[in-house]
Short mmCIF file of C-alpha atoms in Angstrom, two decimals:
data_model
loop_
_atom_site.label_atom_id
_atom_site.label_comp_id
_atom_site.label_asym_id
_atom_site.label_seq_id
_atom_site.Cartn_x
_atom_site.Cartn_y
_atom_site.Cartn_z
CA MET A 21 148.82 83.56 135.50
CA ASP A 22 150.82 84.98 132.63
CA ASP A 23 149.94 88.36 131.20
CA LYS A 24 148.54 88.28 127.69
CA VAL A 25 150.09 90.40 124.98
CA GLY A 26 148.01 92.52 122.62
CA GLU A 27 148.73 93.53 119.02
CA SER A 28 150.83 96.42 120.25
CA GLY A 29 153.09 93.99 122.08
CA LYS A 30 152.13 95.51 125.45
CA LYS A 31 150.81 93.31 128.21
CA TRP A 32 147.07 93.56 128.77
CA SER A 33 147.50 94.17 132.47
CA ILE A 34 149.35 97.37 131.54
CA LEU A 35 146.63 98.43 129.12
CA THR A 36 143.71 97.91 131.46
CA LYS A 37 143.06 99.57 134.78
CA GLY A 38 141.71 97.63 137.71
CA PRO A 39 141.44 93.90 138.20
CA ARG A 40 141.67 91.44 135.36
CA ARG A 41 138.41 90.39 133.81
CA PRO A 42 137.64 86.99 132.33
CA ASP A 43 138.82 86.56 128.76
CA MET A 44 135.24 85.80 127.81
CA LEU A 45 132.04 87.50 128.75
CA PHE A 46 129.32 85.44 130.34
CA ARG A 47 126.46 85.20 127.87
CA GLY A 48 123.56 82.95 127.03
CA GLN A 49 121.30 80.72 129.08
CA SER A 50 121.95 77.18 130.21
CA TYR A 51 119.32 74.96 131.80
CA ARG A 52 120.73 72.84 134.62
CA SER A 53 119.54 70.64 137.46
CA LEU A 54 120.46 70.71 141.11
CA ASP A 55 121.25 67.31 142.57
CA ALA A 56 120.02 66.15 145.98
CA LYS A 57 123.16 67.58 147.63
CA GLY A 58 122.61 71.07 146.16
CA ARG A 59 125.34 70.75 143.54
CA LEU A 60 125.13 72.43 140.16
CA MET A 61 127.26 72.11 137.04
CA LEU A 62 128.05 75.47 135.45
CA PRO A 63 128.38 75.62 131.65
CA PRO A 64 131.93 74.78 130.49
CA GLU A 65 132.36 78.24 128.96
CA PHE A 66 131.56 79.84 132.31
CA ARG A 67 134.01 77.57 134.12
CA ASP A 68 136.69 78.46 131.53
CA ALA A 69 136.05 82.19 132.01
CA LEU A 70 136.25 81.84 135.81
CA THR A 71 139.50 79.90 135.53
CA ALA A 72 140.88 82.60 133.22
CA ALA A 73 140.05 85.25 135.84
CA SER A 74 141.53 83.33 138.77
CA ALA A 75 144.06 80.53 138.35
CA ASP A 76 142.15 78.20 140.68
CA GLY A 77 138.74 79.22 139.30
CA THR A 78 137.47 80.60 142.60
CA PHE A 79 134.61 83.05 142.46
CA VAL A 80 131.95 84.56 144.70
CA LEU A 81 128.21 83.89 144.68
CA THR A 82 125.95 86.38 146.36
CA THR A 83 122.25 87.13 146.74
CA TYR A 84 120.48 89.85 144.77
CA ASP A 85 117.24 90.37 142.88
CA GLY A 86 115.77 87.00 143.87
CA CYS A 87 118.62 85.03 142.31
CA LEU A 88 122.28 84.21 142.90
CA VAL A 89 124.92 86.33 141.19
CA GLY A 90 128.37 84.95 140.39
CA TYR A 91 131.36 87.29 140.26
CA PRO A 92 134.88 86.34 139.14
CA ALA A 93 137.23 86.88 142.09
CA PRO A 94 138.92 90.04 140.72
CA LEU A 95 135.58 91.70 139.98
CA TRP A 96 134.22 90.77 143.41
CA ASN A 97 137.31 92.19 145.11
CA GLU A 98 136.72 95.48 143.30
CA LEU A 99 133.07 95.47 144.36
CA GLU A 100 133.97 94.77 147.99
CA GLU A 101 136.44 97.64 147.90
CA ARG A 102 133.67 99.96 146.70
CA PHE A 103 131.36 98.73 149.44
CA GLY A 104 134.11 99.49 151.95
CA ARG A 105 134.02 103.15 150.88
CA LEU A 106 130.25 103.46 151.36
CA ARG A 107 129.07 105.45 154.30
CA ASN A 108 126.39 103.78 156.37
CA SER A 109 124.26 106.89 156.15
CA SER A 110 120.90 105.24 155.66
CA ARG A 111 119.15 102.11 156.79
CA LYS A 112 118.53 101.17 153.16
CA ILE A 113 122.25 101.18 152.33
CA ARG A 114 123.05 99.13 155.43
CA ASP A 115 120.34 96.63 154.52
CA PHE A 116 121.62 96.46 150.95
CA ARG A 117 125.14 95.72 152.22
CA ARG A 118 123.69 92.99 154.42
CA LEU A 119 121.95 91.45 151.41
CA VAL A 120 124.93 91.52 149.06
CA LEU A 121 127.96 91.22 151.34
CA GLY A 122 126.17 89.08 153.91
CA GLY A 123 124.98 86.76 151.16
CA ALA A 124 128.44 86.38 149.61
CA GLU A 125 130.09 82.96 149.66
CA ASP A 126 133.38 81.82 148.11
CA GLN A 127 132.96 79.06 145.56
CA SER A 128 135.21 76.62 143.75
CA PHE A 129 134.64 73.61 141.52
CA ASP A 130 134.88 70.01 142.65
CA ALA A 131 136.71 67.38 140.58
CA GLN A 132 133.64 67.01 138.33
CA GLY A 133 133.30 70.78 137.78
CA ARG A 134 130.30 71.21 140.08
CA ILE A 135 129.66 73.84 142.72
CA ARG A 136 127.82 73.21 145.96
CA LEU A 137 125.15 75.76 146.81
CA SER A 138 124.55 76.47 150.48
CA ARG A 139 121.13 76.00 152.01
CA ALA A 140 120.86 79.79 152.46
CA HIS A 141 121.53 80.35 148.74
CA VAL A 142 119.11 77.62 147.66
CA GLU A 143 116.38 79.10 149.86
CA TYR A 144 117.02 82.72 148.84
CA ALA A 145 116.85 81.93 145.11
CA GLY A 146 113.93 79.52 145.54
CA LEU A 147 115.92 76.79 143.80
CA GLU A 148 114.26 73.40 143.86
CA HIS A 149 115.58 71.26 141.04
CA ASP A 150 115.53 73.08 137.70
CA ALA A 151 117.83 76.08 137.39
CA VAL A 152 118.87 78.48 134.65
CA VAL A 153 122.38 79.93 134.51
CA VAL A 154 122.22 83.29 132.72
CA GLY A 155 125.18 85.26 131.41
CA GLN A 156 125.24 88.96 132.30
CA GLY A 157 128.44 90.20 130.70
CA ASP A 158 131.11 90.29 133.39
CA LYS A 159 129.02 88.23 135.85
CA PHE A 160 126.32 85.55 135.73
CA GLU A 161 123.09 84.70 137.53
CA ILE A 162 121.56 81.46 138.76
CA TRP A 163 117.76 81.46 138.72
CA ASP A 164 115.05 79.00 139.63
CA GLN A 165 113.63 78.03 136.23
CA ALA A 166 110.03 78.95 137.12
CA ARG A 167 111.08 82.37 138.50
CA PHE A 168 113.14 83.06 135.40
CA LYS A 169 110.28 82.10 133.08
CA ALA A 170 107.98 84.49 134.98
CA LEU A 171 110.61 87.24 134.74
CA LEU A 172 110.82 86.86 130.96
CA SER A 173 107.04 86.93 130.55
CA GLN A 174 106.81 90.58 131.57
CA ASP A 175 106.21 93.35 129.04
CA PHE A 176 109.49 94.95 127.91
CA ASP A 177 107.99 97.50 125.48
CA ASP A 178 109.02 100.52 127.56
CA VAL A 179 112.62 99.36 128.10
CA ALA A 180 113.89 100.83 124.80
CA ASP A 181 112.56 104.26 125.85
CA GLU A 182 114.21 103.97 129.27
CA LEU A 183 117.51 102.97 127.67
CA ALA A 184 117.29 105.87 125.22
CA GLU A 185 116.78 108.27 128.14
CA SER A 186 119.99 106.85 129.62
CA GLY A 187 121.85 107.59 126.38
CA ILE A 188 121.82 104.03 125.02
CA ASP A 189 120.30 103.48 121.59
CA PHE A 190 119.02 99.91 121.64
CA SER A 191 117.01 99.22 118.52
CA PHE A 192 116.72 96.14 116.34
#
């Protein structure tokens, strides 16, 4: 993959530290269906971003928060490196590593741009037929549509206060 050049004429890889990120952030929601073989078509913008991050478009799907989380290969490699530095000091940390690293699977697109979800991933995320692919900035999530609808029905009134306490002013 060629390095991109910014206005300054310097290559982006020189300007940024760490692994390359996709040219585009993952945002929005896309309603999709799983076929009988557990295949799912990601939105074209997501596929483009994954291909921009890794020439062959490979990425990692893992389990977390009752859904599947997709990481572009460079971002996943960075995350794995961080996990490698964790001390196994508590049972909770070891169990968390088992959930995230143990649930990680390499993914790539077939000729039609679909991915095949493993049985373990389908079961973990409770995916039956209707799925929602949700952008989360530098990663994305795959939710069962009913679970996602329930998630969005919760009361978010106190979130602005919690964000403000974290130093983030999030007001409309």
